[in-house]
Coordinates of C-alpha atoms in Angstrom, one line a residue:
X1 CA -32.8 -8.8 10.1
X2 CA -35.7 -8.2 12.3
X3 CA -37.5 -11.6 11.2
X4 CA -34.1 -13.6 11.0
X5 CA -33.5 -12.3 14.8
X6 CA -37.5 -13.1 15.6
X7 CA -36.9 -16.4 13.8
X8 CA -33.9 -17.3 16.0
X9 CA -35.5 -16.9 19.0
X10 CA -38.7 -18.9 18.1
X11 CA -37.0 -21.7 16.6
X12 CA -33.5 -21.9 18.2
X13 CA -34.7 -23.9 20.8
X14 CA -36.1 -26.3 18.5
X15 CA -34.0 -29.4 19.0
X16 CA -35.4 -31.8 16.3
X17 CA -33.6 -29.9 13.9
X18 CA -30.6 -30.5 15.3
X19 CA -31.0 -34.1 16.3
X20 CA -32.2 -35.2 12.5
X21 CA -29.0 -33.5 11.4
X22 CA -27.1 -35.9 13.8
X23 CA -28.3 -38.8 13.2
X24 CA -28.0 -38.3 9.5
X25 CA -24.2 -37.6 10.4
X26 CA -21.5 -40.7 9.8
X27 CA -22.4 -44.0 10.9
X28 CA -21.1 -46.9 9.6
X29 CA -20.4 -46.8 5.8
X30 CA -22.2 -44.3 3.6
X31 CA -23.1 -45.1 0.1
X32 CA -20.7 -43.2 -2.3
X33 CA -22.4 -40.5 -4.1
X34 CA -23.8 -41.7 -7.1
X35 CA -24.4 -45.2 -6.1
X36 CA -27.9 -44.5 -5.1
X37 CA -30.4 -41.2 -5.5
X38 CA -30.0 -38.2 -4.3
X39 CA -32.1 -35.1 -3.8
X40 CA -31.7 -32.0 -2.3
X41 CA -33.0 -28.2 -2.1
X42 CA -30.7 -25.8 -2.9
X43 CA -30.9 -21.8 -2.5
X44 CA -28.9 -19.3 -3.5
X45 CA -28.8 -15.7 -1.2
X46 CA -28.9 -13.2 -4.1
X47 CA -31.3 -10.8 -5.8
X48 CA -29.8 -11.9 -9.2
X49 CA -30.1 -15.7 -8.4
X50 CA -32.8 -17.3 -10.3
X51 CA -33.3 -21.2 -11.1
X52 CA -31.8 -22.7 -14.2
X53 CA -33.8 -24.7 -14.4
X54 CA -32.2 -28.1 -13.4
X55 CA -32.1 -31.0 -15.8
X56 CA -32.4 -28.6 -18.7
X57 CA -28.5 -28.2 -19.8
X58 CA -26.8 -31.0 -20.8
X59 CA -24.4 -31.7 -18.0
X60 CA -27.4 -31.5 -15.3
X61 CA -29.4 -34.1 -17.4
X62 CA -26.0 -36.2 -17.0
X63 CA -26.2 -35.6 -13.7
X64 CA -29.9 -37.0 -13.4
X65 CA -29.2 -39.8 -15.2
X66 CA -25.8 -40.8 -14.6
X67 CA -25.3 -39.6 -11.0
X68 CA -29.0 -40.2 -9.5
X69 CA -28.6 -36.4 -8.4
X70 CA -31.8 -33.9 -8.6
X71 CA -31.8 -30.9 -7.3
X72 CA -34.4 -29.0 -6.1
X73 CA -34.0 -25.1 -6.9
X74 CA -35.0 -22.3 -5.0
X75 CA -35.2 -18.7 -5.9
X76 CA -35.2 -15.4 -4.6
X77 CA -38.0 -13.7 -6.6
X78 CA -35.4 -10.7 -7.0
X79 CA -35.6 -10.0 -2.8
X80 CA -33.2 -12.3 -1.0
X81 CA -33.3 -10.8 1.9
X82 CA -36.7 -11.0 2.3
X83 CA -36.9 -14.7 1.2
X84 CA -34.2 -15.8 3.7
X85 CA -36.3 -14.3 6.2
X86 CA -39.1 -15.6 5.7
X87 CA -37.8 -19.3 5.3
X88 CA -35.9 -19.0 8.8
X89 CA -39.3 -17.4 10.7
X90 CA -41.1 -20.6 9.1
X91 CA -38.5 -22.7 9.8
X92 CA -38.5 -23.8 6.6
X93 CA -34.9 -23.8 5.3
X94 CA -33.6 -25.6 2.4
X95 CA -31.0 -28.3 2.3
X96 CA -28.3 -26.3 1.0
X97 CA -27.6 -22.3 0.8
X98 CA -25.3 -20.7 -1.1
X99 CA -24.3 -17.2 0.4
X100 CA -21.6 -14.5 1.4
X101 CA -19.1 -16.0 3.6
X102 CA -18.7 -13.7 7.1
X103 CA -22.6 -12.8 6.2
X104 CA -24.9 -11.9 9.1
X105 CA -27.0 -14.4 7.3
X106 CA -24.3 -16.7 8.1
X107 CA -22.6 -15.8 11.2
X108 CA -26.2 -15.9 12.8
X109 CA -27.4 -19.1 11.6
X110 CA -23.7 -20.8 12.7
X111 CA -23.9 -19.1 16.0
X112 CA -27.7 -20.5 16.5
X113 CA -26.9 -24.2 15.7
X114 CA -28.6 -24.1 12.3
X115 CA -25.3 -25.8 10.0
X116 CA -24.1 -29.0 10.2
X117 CA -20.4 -28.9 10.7
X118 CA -18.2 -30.4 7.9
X119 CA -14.5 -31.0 9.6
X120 CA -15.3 -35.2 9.5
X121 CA -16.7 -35.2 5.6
X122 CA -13.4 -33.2 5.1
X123 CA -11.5 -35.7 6.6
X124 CA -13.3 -38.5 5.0
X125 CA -13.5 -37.4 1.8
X126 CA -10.1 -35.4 0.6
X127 CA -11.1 -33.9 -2.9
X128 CA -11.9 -30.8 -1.4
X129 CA -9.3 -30.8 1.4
X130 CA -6.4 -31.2 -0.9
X131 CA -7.2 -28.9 -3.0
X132 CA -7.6 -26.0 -0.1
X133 CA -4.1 -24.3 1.3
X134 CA -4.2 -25.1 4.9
X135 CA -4.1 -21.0 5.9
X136 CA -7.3 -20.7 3.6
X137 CA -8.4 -24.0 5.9
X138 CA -7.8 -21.4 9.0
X139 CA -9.8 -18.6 7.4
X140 CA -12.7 -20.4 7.3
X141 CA -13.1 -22.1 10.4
X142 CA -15.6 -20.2 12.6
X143 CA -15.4 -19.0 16.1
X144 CA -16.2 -22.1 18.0
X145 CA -13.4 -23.9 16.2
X146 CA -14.8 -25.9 13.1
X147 CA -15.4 -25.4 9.5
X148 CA -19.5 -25.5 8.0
X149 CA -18.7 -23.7 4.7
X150 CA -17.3 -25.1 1.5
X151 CA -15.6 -22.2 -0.6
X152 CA -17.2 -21.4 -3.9
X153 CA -14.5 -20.2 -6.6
X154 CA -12.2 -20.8 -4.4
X155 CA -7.9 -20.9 -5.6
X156 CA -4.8 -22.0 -4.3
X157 CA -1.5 -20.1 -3.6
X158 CA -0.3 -23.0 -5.4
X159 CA -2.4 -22.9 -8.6
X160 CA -0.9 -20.0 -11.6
X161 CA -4.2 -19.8 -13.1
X162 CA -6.1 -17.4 -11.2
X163 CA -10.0 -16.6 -12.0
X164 CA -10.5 -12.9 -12.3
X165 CA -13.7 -12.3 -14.3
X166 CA -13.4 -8.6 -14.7
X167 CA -11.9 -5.7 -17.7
X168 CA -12.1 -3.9 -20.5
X169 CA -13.4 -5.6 -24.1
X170 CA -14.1 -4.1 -27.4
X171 CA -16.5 -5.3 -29.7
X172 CA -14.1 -6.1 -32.7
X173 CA -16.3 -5.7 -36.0
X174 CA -16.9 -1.6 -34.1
X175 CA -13.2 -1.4 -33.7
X176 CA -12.3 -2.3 -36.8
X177 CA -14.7 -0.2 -38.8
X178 CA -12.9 2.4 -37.2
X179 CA -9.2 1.6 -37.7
X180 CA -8.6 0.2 -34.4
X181 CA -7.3 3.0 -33.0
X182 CA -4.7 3.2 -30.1
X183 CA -6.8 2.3 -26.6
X184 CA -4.5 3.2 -23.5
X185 CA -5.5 5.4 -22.1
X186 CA -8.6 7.1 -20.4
X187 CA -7.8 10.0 -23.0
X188 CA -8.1 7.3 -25.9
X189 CA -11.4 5.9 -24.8
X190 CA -12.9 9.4 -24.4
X191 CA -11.8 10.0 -28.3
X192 CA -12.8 6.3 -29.3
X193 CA -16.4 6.6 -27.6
X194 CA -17.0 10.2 -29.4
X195 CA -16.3 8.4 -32.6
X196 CA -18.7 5.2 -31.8
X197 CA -21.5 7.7 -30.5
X198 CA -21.0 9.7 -33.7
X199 CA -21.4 6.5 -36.4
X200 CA -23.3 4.2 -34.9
X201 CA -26.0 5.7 -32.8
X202 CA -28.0 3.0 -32.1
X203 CA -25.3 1.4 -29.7
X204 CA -23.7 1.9 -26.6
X205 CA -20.4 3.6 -26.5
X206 CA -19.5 2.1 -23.2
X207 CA -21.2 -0.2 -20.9
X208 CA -21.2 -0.8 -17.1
X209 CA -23.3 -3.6 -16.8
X210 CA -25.0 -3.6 -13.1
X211 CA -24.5 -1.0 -10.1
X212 CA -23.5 -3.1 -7.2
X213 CA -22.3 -1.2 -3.9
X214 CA -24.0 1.8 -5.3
X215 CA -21.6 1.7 -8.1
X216 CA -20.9 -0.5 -11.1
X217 CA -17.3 -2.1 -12.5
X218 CA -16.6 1.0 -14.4
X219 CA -15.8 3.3 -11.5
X220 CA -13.7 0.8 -10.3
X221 CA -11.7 0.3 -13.1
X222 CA -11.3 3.9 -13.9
X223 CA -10.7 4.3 -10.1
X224 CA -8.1 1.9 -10.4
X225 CA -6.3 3.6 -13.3
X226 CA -6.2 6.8 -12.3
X227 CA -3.6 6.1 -9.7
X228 CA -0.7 3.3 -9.7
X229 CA -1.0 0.3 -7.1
X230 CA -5.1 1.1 -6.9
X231 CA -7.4 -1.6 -6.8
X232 CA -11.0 -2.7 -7.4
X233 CA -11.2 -4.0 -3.9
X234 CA -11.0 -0.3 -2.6
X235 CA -14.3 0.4 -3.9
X236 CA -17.4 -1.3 -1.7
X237 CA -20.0 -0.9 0.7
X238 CA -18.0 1.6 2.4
X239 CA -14.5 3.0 0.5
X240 CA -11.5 2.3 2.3
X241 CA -7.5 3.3 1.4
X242 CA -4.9 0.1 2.8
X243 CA -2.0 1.3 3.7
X244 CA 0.2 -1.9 3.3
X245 CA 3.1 -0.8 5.2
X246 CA 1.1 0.4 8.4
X247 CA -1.7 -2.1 7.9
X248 CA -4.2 0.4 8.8
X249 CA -7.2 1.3 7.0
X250 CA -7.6 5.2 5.8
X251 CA -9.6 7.4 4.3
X252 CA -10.1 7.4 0.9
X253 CA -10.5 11.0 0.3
X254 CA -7.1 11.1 1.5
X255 CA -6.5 9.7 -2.1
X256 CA -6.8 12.4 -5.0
X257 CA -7.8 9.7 -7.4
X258 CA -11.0 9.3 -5.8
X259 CA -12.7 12.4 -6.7
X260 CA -10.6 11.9 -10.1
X261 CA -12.7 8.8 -11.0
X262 CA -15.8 10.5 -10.4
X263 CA -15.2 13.9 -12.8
X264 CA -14.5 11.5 -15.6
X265 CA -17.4 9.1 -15.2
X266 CA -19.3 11.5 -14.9
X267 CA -17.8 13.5 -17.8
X268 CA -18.7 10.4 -19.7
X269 CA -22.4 9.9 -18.5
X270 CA -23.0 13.7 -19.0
X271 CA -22.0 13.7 -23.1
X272 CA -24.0 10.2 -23.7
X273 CA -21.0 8.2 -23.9
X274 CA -22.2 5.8 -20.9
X275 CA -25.4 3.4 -20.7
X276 CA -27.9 5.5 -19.1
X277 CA -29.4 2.5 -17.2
X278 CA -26.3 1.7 -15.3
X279 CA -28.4 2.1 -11.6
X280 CA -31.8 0.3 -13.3
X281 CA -31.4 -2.6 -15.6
X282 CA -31.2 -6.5 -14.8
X283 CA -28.1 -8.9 -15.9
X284 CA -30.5 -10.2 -18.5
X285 CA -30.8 -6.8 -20.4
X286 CA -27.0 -6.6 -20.3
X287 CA -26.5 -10.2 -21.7
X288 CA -28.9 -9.4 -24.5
X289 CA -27.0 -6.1 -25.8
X290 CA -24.3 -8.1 -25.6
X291 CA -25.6 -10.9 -27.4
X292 CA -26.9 -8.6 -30.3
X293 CA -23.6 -6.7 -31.0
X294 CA -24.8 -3.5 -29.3
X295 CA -22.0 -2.5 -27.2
X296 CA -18.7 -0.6 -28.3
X297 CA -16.8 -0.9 -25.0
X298 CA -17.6 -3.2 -21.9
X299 CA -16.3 -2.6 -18.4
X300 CA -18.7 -5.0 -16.9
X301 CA -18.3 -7.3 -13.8
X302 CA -18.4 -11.0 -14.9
X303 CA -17.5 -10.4 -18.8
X304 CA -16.0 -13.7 -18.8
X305 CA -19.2 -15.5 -18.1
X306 CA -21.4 -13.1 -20.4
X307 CA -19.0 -12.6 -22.9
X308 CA -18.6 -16.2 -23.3
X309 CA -22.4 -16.7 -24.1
X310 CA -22.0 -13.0 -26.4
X311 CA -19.2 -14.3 -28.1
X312 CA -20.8 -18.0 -29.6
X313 CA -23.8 -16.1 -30.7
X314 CA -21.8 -13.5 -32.5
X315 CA -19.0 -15.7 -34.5
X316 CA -22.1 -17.8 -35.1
X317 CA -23.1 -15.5 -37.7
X318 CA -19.8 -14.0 -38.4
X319 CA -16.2 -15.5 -37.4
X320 CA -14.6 -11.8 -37.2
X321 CA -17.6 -10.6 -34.7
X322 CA -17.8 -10.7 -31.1
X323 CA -15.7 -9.1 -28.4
X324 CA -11.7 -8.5 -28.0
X325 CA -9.8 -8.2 -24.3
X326 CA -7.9 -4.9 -24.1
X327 CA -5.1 -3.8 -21.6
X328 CA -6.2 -2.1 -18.3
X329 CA -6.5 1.6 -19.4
X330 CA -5.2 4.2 -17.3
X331 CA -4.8 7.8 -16.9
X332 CA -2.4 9.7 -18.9
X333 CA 1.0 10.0 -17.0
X334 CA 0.5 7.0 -15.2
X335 CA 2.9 4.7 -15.4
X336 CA 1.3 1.4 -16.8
X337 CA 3.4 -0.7 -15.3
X338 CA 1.8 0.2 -12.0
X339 CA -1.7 -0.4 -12.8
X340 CA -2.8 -3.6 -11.2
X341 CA -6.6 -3.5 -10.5
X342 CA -7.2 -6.7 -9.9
X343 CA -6.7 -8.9 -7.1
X344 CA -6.7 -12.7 -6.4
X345 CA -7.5 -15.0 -3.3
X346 CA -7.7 -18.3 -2.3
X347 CA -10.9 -18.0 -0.1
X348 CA -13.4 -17.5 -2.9
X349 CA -16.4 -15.3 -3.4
X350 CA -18.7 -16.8 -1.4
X351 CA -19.9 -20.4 0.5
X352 CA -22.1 -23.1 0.6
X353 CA -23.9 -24.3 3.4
X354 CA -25.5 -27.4 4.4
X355 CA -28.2 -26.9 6.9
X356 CA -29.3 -29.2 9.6
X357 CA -32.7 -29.7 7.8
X358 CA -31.0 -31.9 5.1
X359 CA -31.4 -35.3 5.4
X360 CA -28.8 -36.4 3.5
X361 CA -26.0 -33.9 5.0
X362 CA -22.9 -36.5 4.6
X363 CA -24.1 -37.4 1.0
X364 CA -24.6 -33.9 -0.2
X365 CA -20.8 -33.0 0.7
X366 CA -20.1 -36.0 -1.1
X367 CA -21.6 -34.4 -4.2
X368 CA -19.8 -31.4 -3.8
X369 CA -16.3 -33.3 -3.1
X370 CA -16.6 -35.1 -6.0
X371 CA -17.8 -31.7 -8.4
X372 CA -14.1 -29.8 -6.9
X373 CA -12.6 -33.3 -8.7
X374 CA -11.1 -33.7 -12.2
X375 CA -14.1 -35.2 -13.4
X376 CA -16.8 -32.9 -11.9
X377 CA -14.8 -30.0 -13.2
X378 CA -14.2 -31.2 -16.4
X379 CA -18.1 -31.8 -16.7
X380 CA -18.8 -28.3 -15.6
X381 CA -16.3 -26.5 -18.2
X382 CA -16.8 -29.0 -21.4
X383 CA -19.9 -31.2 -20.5
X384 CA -20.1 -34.7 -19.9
X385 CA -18.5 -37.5 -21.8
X386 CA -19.1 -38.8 -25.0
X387 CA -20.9 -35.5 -25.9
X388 CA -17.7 -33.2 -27.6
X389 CA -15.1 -35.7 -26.2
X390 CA -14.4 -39.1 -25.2
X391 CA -11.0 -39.0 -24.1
X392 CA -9.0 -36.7 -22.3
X393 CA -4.8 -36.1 -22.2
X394 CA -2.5 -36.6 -19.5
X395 CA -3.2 -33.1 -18.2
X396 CA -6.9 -34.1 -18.0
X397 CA -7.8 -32.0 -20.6
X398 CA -10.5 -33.2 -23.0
X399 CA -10.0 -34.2 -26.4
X400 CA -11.8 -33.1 -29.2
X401 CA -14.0 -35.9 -30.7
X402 CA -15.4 -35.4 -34.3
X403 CA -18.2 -33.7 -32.9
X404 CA -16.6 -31.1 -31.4
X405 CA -15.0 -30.4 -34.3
X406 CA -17.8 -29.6 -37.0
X407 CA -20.1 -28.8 -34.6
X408 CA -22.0 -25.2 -35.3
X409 CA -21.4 -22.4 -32.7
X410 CA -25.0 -22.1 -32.6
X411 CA -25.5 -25.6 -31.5
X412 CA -22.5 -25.6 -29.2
X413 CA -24.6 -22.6 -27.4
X414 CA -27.7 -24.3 -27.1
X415 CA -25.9 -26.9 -24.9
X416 CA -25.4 -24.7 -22.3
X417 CA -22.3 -26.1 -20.7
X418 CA -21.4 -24.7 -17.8
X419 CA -24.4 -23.0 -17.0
X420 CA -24.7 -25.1 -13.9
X421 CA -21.7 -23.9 -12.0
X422 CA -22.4 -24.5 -7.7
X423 CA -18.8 -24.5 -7.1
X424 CA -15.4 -23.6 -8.7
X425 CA -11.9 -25.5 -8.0
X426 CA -8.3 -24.9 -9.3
X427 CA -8.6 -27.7 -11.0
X428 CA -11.3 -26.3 -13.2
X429 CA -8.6 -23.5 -14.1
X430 CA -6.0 -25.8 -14.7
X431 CA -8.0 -27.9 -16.7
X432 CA -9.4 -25.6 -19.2
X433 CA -5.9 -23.8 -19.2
X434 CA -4.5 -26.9 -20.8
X435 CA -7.7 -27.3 -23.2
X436 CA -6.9 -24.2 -24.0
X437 CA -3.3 -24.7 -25.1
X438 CA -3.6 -27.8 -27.0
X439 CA -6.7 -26.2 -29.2
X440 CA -6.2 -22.2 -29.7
X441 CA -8.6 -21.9 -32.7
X442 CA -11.3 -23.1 -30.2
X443 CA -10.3 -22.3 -26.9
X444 CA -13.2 -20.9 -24.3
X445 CA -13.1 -17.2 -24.7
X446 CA -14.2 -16.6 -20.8
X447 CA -11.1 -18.5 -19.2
X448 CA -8.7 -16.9 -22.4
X449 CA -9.8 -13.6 -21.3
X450 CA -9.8 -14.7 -17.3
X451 CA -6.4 -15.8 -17.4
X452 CA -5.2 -12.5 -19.6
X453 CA -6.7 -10.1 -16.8
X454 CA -5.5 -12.7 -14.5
X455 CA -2.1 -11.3 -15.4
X456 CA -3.1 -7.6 -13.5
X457 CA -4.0 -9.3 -10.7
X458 CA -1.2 -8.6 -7.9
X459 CA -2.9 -8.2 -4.6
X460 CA -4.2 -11.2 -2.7
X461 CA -7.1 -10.1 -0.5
X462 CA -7.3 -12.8 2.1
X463 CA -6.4 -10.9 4.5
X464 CA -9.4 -8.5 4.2
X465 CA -11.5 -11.0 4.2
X466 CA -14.2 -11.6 7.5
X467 CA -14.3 -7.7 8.2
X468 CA -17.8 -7.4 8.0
X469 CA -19.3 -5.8 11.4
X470 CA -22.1 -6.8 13.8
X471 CA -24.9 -4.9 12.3
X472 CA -26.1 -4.5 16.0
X473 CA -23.4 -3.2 17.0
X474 CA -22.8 0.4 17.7
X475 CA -20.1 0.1 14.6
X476 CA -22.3 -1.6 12.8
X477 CA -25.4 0.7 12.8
X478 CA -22.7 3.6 11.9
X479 CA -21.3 1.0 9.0
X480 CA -25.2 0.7 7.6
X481 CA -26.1 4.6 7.5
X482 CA -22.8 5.6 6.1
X483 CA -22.6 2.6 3.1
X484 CA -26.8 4.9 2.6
X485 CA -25.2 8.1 2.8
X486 CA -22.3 6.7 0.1
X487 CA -24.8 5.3 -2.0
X488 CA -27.0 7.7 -2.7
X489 CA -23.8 10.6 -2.8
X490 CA -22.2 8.0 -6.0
X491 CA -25.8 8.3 -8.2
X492 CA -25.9 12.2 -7.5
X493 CA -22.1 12.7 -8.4
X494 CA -22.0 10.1 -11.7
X495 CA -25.2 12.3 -13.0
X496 CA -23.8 15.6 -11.8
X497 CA -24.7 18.4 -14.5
X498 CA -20.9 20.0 -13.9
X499 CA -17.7 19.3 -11.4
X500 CA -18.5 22.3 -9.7
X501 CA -21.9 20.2 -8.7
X502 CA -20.1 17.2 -8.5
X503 CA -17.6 18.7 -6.3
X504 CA -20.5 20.1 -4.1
X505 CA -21.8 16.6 -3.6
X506 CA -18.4 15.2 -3.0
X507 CA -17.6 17.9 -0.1
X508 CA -21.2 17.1 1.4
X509 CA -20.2 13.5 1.1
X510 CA -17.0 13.7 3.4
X511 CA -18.5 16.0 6.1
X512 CA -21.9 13.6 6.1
X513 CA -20.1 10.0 6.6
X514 CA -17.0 11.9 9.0
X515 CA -20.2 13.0 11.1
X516 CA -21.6 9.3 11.0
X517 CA -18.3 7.8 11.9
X518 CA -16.3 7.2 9.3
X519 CA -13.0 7.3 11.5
X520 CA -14.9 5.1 14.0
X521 CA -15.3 2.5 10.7
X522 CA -11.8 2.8 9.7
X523 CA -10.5 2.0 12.9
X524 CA -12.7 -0.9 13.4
X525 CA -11.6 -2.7 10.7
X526 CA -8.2 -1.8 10.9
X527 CA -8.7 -4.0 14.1
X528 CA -10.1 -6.9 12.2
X529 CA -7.6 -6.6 9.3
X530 CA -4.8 -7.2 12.0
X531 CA -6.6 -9.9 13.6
X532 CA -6.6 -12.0 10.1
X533 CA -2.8 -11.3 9.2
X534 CA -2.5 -12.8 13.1
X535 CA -5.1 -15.4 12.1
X536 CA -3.2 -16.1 8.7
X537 CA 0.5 -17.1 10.1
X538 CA 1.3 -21.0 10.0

């Protein structure tokens, strides 16, 4: 943040930046994108982000050579924040970003003149426009009144086939070997891993897949079963407790199923029944256990993208192999009715960006208008045409041409479809939904298992959206050294030797973040939470 703020006030006043960007803005007619080349750099705000390597897959080749598009990728090296940094002292940005919306990253590059605003190329070009719900339209318009972000996985109120990525699979040819016993509840699993550790000790009984907020996806979604009407959303930088009826914000340890998450993870970690890399290893090391067969049980963030890949490999060599969705396990005495960990919203996970050094600003938004379309998404989920199909139904679903049906799951892999993904649109749910439904013996195992944990999804988090704080701020300074404090407490309690340590660390935990500001926090956002429900009405 100290070289982004240095960075500002070097560059801010630079106004050629700026004035490229306007000129480059609507004048006259515009070629349509696709009618002549395009080129642009494209970077993506994440320590996990790394190239694809454009032109590789086959839908990106299609692209090349059918669209004129090429596309210029940028990565992090593993330190985003240190890359963004660096390209905004030199003033060196690239074309396009891709990163959290409400960011710091964001709100500080807006506020300094650095994004072109998009309201005209919404208006000009209606793809996108159409396709967003007018109150999700009013979430992401910034301060000064106009919109510079383009939702990424973005969904309507409208649309029934929500994208949730997240839950609990087994691997199948495991489960079977051991009479596919009853899986409800946490009690079930506990027996179930015991058995897995005991007969096949060269895989993992359960796996978390990456730590992200200082935690990974399984204490979520044992957090979430150990009490009704708990979600995953609870659990981030700093834990919160929504009271829905008061709209205010409360302390978490206020909730007894908190502390309950932790004595079972832990529990689980301590007897060997948990991958003991959860805080250390990369996305690829998870993909390639995956890929091999080596997991029992998966609670892993994304499934439905990894398990896709995991699942063609697997039935490649065996049609019976790969990996089954489960129910959302809870805690016995829990009524299962009530457990809803999931939740849905039409504002997306993050945004894309153009920046006032593209020279092309109007075309690029072009590109992306025309990828939230029918046929851009039905490129991303099945490829291009004349590939596995050649025509599609009245639903715009493809149909299967003879090459889609005989050819290999190995083969089908090695096409990589949908590998390049820079935006998702609810017509890409609704799409494969219906591709889905006319061919079950071949459907895509990531949106069958998105749209069956789609099912536990209850809660629509728009409204909790924007609450990130001013990290200059006085709140903001408190927010940063209490998410440290909550970090390092989560590590120390998941590999706590007993509960009475665990419980140690917990009560250390409260009294350190309460001392920090933890009330201050909670009020702060409670603020913000109010403001969007305000912000939200028609």
């Amino acid at each position: 943040m100290t070289a982004l703020s240095l960075a500002l006030s070097a560059c801010g006043g630079d106004s050629s930046a700026t004035k490229s960007s306007g000129d480059n803005q609507t004048s006259g007619e515009t070629a349509l994108f696709g009618e002549q080349p395009l080129e642009f750099s494209f970077y993506s705000n994440y320590d996990f982000a790394s190239p694809i390597g454009y032109g590789n897959d086959v839908s990106t080749k299609w692209l090349k050579e059918n669209k004129k598009l090429n596309l210029v990728e940028i990565g992090s090296n593993g330190n985003a924040s240190q890359k963004f940094g660096t390209m905004v002292a030199s003033n060196d940005l690239p074309d396009v970003i891709m990163l959290d919306r409400g960011s710091t990253d964001y709100t500080t590059m807006q506020k300094n003149g650095m994004l072109v605003p998009l309201d005209d190329y919404y208006k000009k070009y209606p793809v996108l426009q159409k396709l967003i719900d007018p109150e999700t339209f009013n979430m992401l318009k910034a301060e000064d009144g106009h919109i510079y972000v383009i939702p990424n996985w973005f969904d309507s109120a409208q649309n029934q086939y929500k994208n949730v990525n997240t839950g609990w699979t087994v691997n199948q040819e495991i489960y079977a070997d051991l009479g596919k016993p009853e899986l409800k509840t946490f009690d079930d699993l506990y027996s179930y891993l015991k058995q897995v550790k005991e007969k096949f000790p060269n895989v993992v009984p359960l796996e978390p897949g990456i730590a992200m907020n200082g935690v990974n996806m399984l204490y979520k979604l044992i957090y979430a079963g150990n009490g009704g009407n708990r979600t995953i959303w609870n659990i981030g930088d700093v834990p919160t407790f929504p009271n829905t009826e008061t709209h205010t914000l409360e302390s978490i340890f206020n909730d007894p199923a908190y502390l309950d998450a932790f004595k079972y993870m832990s529990q689980l970690t301590r007897e060997g029944l948990v991958s003991p890399d959860m805080f250390t290893q990369k996305q690829e090391q998870v993909q390639e256990k995956l890929n091999s067969g080596r997991i029992a049980v998966t609670a892993i963030s994304n499934i439905t993208g990894l398990g896709n890949t995991a699942n063609d490999i697997l039935r490649a060599k065996d049609p019976n192999a790969g990996y089954d969705f489960i129910p959302f396990l809870y805690k016995s005495g829990i009524d299962p009715t009530t457990v809803n960990p999931h939740t849905y919203g039409t504002l997306g996970w993050n945004v894309v960006v153009i920046t006032k050094k593209a020279k092309q600003p109007e075309q690029i938004f072009q590109f992306y208008d025309w990828w939230a379309s029918e046929e851009g998404q039905r490129i991303n989920a099945f490829g291009p045409p004349g590939l596995l199909y050649d025509k599609v139904d009245e639903n715009g679903a493809p149909i299967d041409n003879e090459k889609a049906k005989t050819i290999k799951p190995e083969e089908k892999a090695n096409l990589k479809i949908g590998l390049f993904n820079p935006l998702g649109s609810p017509l890409y749910y609704k799409i494969t939904h219906f591709k889905n439904a006319q061919d079950p013996d071949h459907q895509n195992w990531g949106m069958a298992a998105s749209e069956y944990f789609a099912k536990f999804a209850k809660l629509n988090t728009d409204q909790f959206n924007n609450m990130k704080l001013d990290p200059k701020s006085d709140a903001g300074i408190k927010e940063q050294q209490i998410k440290q404090i909550w970090q390092e407490a989560n590590a120390k309690m998941i590999f706590a030797k007993n509960d009475e340590e665990l419980e140690a660390v917990y009560k250390k935990l409260q009294a350190d973040v309460m001392k920090a500001g933890y009330e201050d926090i909670l009020a702060e956002k409670t603020k913000l939470w109010q403001s969007n429900l305000a912000q939200m009405k028609p």
